[in-house]
Coordinates of C-alpha atoms in Angstrom, one line a residue:
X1 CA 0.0 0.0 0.0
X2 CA 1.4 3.4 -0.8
X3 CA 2.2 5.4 2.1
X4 CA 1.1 9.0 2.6
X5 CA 4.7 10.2 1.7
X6 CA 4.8 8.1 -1.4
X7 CA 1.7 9.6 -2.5
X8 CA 2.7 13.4 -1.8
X9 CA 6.3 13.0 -4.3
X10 CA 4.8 11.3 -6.0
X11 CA 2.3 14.4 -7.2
X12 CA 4.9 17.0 -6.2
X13 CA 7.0 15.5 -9.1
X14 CA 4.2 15.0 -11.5
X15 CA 2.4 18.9 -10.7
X16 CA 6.5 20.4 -11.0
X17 CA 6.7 24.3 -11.7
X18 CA 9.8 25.6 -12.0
X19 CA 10.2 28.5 -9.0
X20 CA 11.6 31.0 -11.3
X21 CA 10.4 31.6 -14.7
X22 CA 13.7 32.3 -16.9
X23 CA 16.0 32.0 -14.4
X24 CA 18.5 29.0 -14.2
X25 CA 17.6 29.0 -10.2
X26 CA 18.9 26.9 -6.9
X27 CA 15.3 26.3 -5.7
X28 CA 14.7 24.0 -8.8
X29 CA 18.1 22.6 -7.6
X30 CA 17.0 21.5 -5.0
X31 CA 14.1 19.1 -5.8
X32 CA 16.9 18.0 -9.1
X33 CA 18.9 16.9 -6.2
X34 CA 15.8 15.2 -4.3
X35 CA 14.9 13.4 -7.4
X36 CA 18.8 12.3 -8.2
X37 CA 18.3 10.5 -4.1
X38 CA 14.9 9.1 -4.9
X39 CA 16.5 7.2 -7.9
X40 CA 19.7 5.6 -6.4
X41 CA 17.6 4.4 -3.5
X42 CA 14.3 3.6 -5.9
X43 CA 15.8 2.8 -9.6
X44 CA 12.4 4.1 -10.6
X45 CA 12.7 5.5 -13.9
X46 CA 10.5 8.8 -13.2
X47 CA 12.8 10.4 -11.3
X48 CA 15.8 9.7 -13.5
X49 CA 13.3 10.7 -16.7
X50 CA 12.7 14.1 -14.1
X51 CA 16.5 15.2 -14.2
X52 CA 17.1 14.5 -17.6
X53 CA 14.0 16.4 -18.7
X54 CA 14.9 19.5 -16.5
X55 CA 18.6 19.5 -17.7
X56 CA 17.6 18.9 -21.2
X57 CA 15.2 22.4 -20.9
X58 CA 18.2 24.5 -19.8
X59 CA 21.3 23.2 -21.8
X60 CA 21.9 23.4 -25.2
X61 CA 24.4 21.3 -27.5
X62 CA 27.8 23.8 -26.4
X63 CA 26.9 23.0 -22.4
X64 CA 25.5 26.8 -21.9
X65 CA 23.0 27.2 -19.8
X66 CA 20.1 29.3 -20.1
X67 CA 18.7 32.1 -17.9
X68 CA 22.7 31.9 -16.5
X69 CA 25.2 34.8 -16.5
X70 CA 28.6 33.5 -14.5
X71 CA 29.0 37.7 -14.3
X72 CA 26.2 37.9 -11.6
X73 CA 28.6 35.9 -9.5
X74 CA 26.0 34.6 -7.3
X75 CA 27.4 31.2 -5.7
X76 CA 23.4 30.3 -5.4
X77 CA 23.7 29.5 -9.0
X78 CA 26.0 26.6 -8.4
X79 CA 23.9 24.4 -6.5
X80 CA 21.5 23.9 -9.9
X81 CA 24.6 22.0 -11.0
X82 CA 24.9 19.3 -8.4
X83 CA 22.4 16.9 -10.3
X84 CA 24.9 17.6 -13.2
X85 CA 27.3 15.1 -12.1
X86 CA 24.5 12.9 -12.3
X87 CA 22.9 13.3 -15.9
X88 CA 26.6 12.9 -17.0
X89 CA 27.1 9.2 -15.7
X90 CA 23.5 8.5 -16.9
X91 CA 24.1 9.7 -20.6
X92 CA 28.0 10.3 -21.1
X93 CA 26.3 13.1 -23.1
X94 CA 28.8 15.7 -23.3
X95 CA 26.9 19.0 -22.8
X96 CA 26.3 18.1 -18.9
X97 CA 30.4 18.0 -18.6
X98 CA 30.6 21.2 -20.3
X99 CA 28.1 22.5 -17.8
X100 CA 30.1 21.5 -15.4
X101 CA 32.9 23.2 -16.5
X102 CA 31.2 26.2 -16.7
X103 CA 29.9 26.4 -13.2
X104 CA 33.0 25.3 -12.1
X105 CA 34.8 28.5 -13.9
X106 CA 32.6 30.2 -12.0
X107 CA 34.1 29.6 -8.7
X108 CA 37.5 29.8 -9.8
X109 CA 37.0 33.4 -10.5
X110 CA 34.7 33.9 -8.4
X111 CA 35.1 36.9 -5.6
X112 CA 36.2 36.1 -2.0
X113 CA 36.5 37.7 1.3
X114 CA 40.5 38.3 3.0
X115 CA 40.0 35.1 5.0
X116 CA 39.4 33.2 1.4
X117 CA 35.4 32.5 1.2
X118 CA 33.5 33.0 -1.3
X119 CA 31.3 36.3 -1.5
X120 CA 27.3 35.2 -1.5
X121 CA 26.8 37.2 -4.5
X122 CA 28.8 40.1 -6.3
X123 CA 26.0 42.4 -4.8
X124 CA 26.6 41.4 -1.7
X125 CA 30.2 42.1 -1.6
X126 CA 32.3 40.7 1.7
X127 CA 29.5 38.8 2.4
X128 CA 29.5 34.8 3.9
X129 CA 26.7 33.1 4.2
X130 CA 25.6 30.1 5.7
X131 CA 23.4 29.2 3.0
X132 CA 26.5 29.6 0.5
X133 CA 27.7 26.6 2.0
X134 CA 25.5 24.3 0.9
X135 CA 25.3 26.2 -2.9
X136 CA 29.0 26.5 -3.6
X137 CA 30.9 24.0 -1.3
X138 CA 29.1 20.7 -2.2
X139 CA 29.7 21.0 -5.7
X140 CA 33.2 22.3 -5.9
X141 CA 34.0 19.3 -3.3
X142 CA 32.5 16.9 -6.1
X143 CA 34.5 18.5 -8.9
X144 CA 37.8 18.1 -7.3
X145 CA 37.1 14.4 -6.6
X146 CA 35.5 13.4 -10.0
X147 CA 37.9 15.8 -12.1
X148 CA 40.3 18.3 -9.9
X149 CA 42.5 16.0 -8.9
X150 CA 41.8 16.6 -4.6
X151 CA 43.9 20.1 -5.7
X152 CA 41.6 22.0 -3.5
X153 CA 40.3 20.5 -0.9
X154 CA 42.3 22.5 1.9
X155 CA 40.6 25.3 -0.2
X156 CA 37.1 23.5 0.5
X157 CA 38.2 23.0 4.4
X158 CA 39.3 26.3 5.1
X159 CA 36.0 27.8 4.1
X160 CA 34.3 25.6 6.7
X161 CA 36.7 26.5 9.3
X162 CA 35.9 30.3 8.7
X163 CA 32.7 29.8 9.2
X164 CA 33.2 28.3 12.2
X165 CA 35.7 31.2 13.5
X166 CA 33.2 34.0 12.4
X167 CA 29.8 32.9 12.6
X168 CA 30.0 30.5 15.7
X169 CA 28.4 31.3 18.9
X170 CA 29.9 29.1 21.7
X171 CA 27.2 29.8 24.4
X172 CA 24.8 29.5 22.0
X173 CA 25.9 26.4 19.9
X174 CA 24.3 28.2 16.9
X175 CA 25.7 29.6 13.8
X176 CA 24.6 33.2 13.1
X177 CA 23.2 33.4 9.3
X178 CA 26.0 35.8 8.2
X179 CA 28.7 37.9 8.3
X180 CA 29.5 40.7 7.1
X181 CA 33.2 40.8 7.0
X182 CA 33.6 44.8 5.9
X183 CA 31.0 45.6 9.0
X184 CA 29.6 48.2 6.8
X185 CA 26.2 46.5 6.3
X186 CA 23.3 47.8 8.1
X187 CA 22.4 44.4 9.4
X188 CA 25.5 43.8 10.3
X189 CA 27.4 44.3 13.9
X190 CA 29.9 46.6 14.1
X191 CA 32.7 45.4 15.8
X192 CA 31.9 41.2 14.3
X193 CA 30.5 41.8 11.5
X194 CA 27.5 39.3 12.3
X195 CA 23.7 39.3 11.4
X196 CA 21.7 39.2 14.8
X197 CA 20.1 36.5 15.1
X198 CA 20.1 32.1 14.1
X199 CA 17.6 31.8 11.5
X200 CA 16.7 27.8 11.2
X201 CA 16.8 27.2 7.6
X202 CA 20.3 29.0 7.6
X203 CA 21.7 26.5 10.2
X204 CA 19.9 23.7 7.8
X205 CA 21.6 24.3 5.0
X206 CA 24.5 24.6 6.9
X207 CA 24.4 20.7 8.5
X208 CA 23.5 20.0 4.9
X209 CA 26.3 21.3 3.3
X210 CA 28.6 19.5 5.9
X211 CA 27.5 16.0 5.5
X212 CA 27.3 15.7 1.3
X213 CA 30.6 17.5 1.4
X214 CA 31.8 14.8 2.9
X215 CA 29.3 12.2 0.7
X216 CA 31.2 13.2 -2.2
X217 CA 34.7 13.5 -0.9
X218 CA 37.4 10.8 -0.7
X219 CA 37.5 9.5 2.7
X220 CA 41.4 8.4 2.2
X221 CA 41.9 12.4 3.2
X222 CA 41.2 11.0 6.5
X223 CA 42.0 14.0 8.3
X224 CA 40.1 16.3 6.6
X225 CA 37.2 14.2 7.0
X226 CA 37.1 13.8 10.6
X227 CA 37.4 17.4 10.8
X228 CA 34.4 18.1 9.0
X229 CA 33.0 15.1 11.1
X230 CA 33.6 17.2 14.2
X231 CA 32.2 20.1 13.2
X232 CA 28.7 18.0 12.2
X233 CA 28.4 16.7 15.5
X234 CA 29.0 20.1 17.1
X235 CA 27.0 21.7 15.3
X236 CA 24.0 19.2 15.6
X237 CA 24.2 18.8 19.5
X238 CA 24.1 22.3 19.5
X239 CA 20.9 23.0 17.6
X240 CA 19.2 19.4 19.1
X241 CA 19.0 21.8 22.0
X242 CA 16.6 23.9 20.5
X243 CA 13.8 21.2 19.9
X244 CA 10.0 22.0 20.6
X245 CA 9.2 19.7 23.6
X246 CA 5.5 18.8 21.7
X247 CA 6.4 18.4 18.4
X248 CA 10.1 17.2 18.1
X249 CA 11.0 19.9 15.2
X250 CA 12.8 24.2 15.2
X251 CA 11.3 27.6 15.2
X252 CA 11.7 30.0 12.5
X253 CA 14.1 31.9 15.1
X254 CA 15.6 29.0 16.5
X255 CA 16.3 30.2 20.1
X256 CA 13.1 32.6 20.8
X257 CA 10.1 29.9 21.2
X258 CA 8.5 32.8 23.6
X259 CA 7.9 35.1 20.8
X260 CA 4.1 34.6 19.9
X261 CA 4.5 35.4 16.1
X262 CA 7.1 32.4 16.1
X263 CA 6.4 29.1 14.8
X264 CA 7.1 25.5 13.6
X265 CA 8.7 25.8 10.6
X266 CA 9.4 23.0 7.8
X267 CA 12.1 23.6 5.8
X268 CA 14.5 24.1 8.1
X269 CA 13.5 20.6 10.4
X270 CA 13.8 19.0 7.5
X271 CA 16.6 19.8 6.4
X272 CA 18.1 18.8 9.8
X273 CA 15.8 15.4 9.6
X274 CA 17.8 14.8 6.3
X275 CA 21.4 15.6 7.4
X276 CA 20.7 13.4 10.6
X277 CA 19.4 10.3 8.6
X278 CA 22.3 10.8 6.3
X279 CA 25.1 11.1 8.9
X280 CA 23.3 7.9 10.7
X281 CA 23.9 6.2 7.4
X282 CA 27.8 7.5 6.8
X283 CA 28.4 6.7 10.5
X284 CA 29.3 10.3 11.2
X285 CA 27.0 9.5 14.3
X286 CA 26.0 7.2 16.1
X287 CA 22.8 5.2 14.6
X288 CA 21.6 3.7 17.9
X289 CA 21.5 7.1 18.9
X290 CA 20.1 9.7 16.6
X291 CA 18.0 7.4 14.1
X292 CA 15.5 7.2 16.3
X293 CA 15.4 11.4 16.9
X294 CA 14.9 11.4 13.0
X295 CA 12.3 9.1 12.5
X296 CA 10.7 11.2 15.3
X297 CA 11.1 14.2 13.2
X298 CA 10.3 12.9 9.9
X299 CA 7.2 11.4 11.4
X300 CA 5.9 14.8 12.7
X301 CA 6.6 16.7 9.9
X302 CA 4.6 14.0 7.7
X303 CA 1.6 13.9 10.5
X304 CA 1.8 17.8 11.3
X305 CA 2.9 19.9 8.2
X306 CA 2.2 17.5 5.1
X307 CA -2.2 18.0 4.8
X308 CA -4.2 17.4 1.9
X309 CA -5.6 20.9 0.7
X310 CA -8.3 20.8 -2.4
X311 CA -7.9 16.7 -3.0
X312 CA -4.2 16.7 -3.4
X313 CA -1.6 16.2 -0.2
X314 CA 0.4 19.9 -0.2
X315 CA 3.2 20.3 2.3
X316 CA 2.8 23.7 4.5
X317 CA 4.5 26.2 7.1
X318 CA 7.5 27.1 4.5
X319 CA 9.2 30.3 5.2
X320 CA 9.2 31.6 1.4
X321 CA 12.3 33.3 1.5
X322 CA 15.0 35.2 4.3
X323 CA 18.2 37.6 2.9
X324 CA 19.7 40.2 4.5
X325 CA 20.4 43.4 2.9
X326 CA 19.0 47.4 3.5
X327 CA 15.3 46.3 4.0
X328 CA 16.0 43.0 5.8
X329 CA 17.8 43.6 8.7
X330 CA 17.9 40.3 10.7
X331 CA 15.5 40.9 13.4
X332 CA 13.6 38.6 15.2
X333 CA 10.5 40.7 13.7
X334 CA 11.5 40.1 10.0
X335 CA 12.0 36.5 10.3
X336 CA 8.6 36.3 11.3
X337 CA 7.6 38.5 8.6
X338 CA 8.6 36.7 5.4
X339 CA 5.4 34.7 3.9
X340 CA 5.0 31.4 5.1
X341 CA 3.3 29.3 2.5
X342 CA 2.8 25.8 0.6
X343 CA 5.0 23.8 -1.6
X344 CA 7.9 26.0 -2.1
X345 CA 11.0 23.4 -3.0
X346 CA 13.2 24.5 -0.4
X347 CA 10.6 22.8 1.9
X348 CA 9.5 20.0 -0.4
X349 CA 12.8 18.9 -1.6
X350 CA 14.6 18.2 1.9
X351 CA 11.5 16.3 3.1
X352 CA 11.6 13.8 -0.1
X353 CA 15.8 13.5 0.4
X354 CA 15.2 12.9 4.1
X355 CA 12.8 10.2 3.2
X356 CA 15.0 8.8 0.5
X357 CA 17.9 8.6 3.5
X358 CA 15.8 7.0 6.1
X359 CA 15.2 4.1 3.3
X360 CA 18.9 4.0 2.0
X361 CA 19.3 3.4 6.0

């Protein structure tokens, strides 16, 4: 009998809209990469046919993409490519690897901070991100394994351990969203540089970006891996601290559950749901310990946030979109002010990878 998650990706897949018209855009990325999972784990054909199709849309013969300008330098524009790596083992068809090459280019010119990260976008000069992470990191980690030779890994590394020098609060054991690292920003602290407060997607994409770094590096670099390793763990016993007692997932604002505007939000649990069942799986973690905390999770977003609206099952209580910049300034307030709505793919897509872990597990 097909279970009620079954049923939902299975519609979410077949009722696809892309989240940007014209735009070669992350979001999509992330439910390319959610279908890429459900196929190793199902070898169901619809979800390879999905990638392929999608690809197919936005790539002509040469490898360029459409809707892409490597000017903008926006490192949200590399996590399209991840399921790449994919439609190139599938097909051998040569465009993919030249669209690979072409993201890649990207990063090699792409603008950094003085400590070495990557800017979040050439408009947001000085600028590191948490979610950059996840869009840049995973990728380039991938390249330099298939076809980089391991060159930059201690590139790779060192971006992580920035981020954990700048945007780590030790009390806390929460990473702020960002940093400003020129401290001119409005948003931004003056004497750190930081954004004020942990927004829960941000530290999602975060634990994400940590554990398919290390799915796609080579383990032989043994001590590079356990040092990514380490900072998993840290980072998720820190935010398994935050937990709703009733319903197992995070807040919007991960720390303030006394703010009555806050709420139960779905992307960012399961993004953590995902990145737990994963790191249970890669032995990053223990599995006779955190498994269970997952299925917990997974279990209450599926009973709690996944409803059927107007005869179809919809998945709700997605926080649409958080930046910071001159009209979003960090607070607790905007958080809480961003739409929260149905079906956006940065919801959808970590709730079909988390359930393609738990059954790899």
């Amino acid at each position: 009998m097909i279970t009620k998650t079954e049923k939902f990706i299975d519609e979410y897949i077949q009722r696809f809209k892309t989240a940007k018209e014209n735009k070669w855009n992350y979001i999509d990325g992330c439910l390319v990469n959610a279908a890429v999972m459900m196929y190793q784990v199902t070898e169901d054909i619809k979800y390879k046919n999905f990638v392929i199709r999608y690809y197919s849309d936005y790539i002509d013969e040469q490898g360029n993409i459409k809707y892409y300008d490597i000017n903008e330098y926006n490192i949200d524009s590399i996590n399209s490519g991840n399921g790449l790596f994919f439609a190139y083992d599938e097909t051998r068809d040569e465009r993919y690897r030249a669209a690979i090459e072409l993201l890649q280019n990207q990063l090699r010119t792409h603008p950094r901070t003085r400590e070495g990260n990557f800017w979040h976008k050439k408009i947001y000069p000085e600028q590191i991100w948490l979610d950059g992470l996840y869009m840049g990191q995973v990728f380039y980690m991938r390249y330099e394994t298939e076809f980089g030779g391991k060159e930059h890994y201690t590139d790779i590394l060192n971006q992580f351990r920035n981020v954990r020098k700048y945007l780590y609060n030790e009390d806390k054991g929460l990473y702020y969203h960002a940093c400003d690292m020129s401290k001119k920003q409005n948003w931004a602290d003056k004497e750190t540089g930081l954004s004020s407060n942990f927004w829960l997607r941000a530290c999602g994409w975060y634990l994400m970006a940590l554990v398919d770094v290390m799915d796609v590096m080579d383990e032989a670099i043994y001590d590079m891996y356990r040092e990514l390793g380490d900072l998993f763990r840290e980072a998720l016993k820190g935010i398994l601290r935050y937990r709703d007692g009733e319903t197992g997932l995070f807040f919007q604002v991960v720390d303030h559950p006394e703010v009555k505007e806050n709420y139960i939000e779905t992307s960012g649990s399961a993004m953590i749901t995902y990145a737990i069942f994963k790191a249970c799986r890669m032995k990053i973690v223990l599995e006779e310990k955190y498994k269970e905390i997952a299925r917990q999770m997974f279990d209450a977003i599926t009973e709690l946030k996944v409803r059927e609206v107007d005869g179809m099952l919809r998945i709700g209580d997605i926080c649409k979109g958080a930046g910071l910049s001159d009209k979003r300034d960090g607070s607790i307030e905007y958080y809480l002010s961003e739409p929260v709505v149905y079906d956006d793919h940065k919801g959808a897509a970590p709730y079909i990878m988390a359930y393609a872990e738990s059954l790899k597990l």
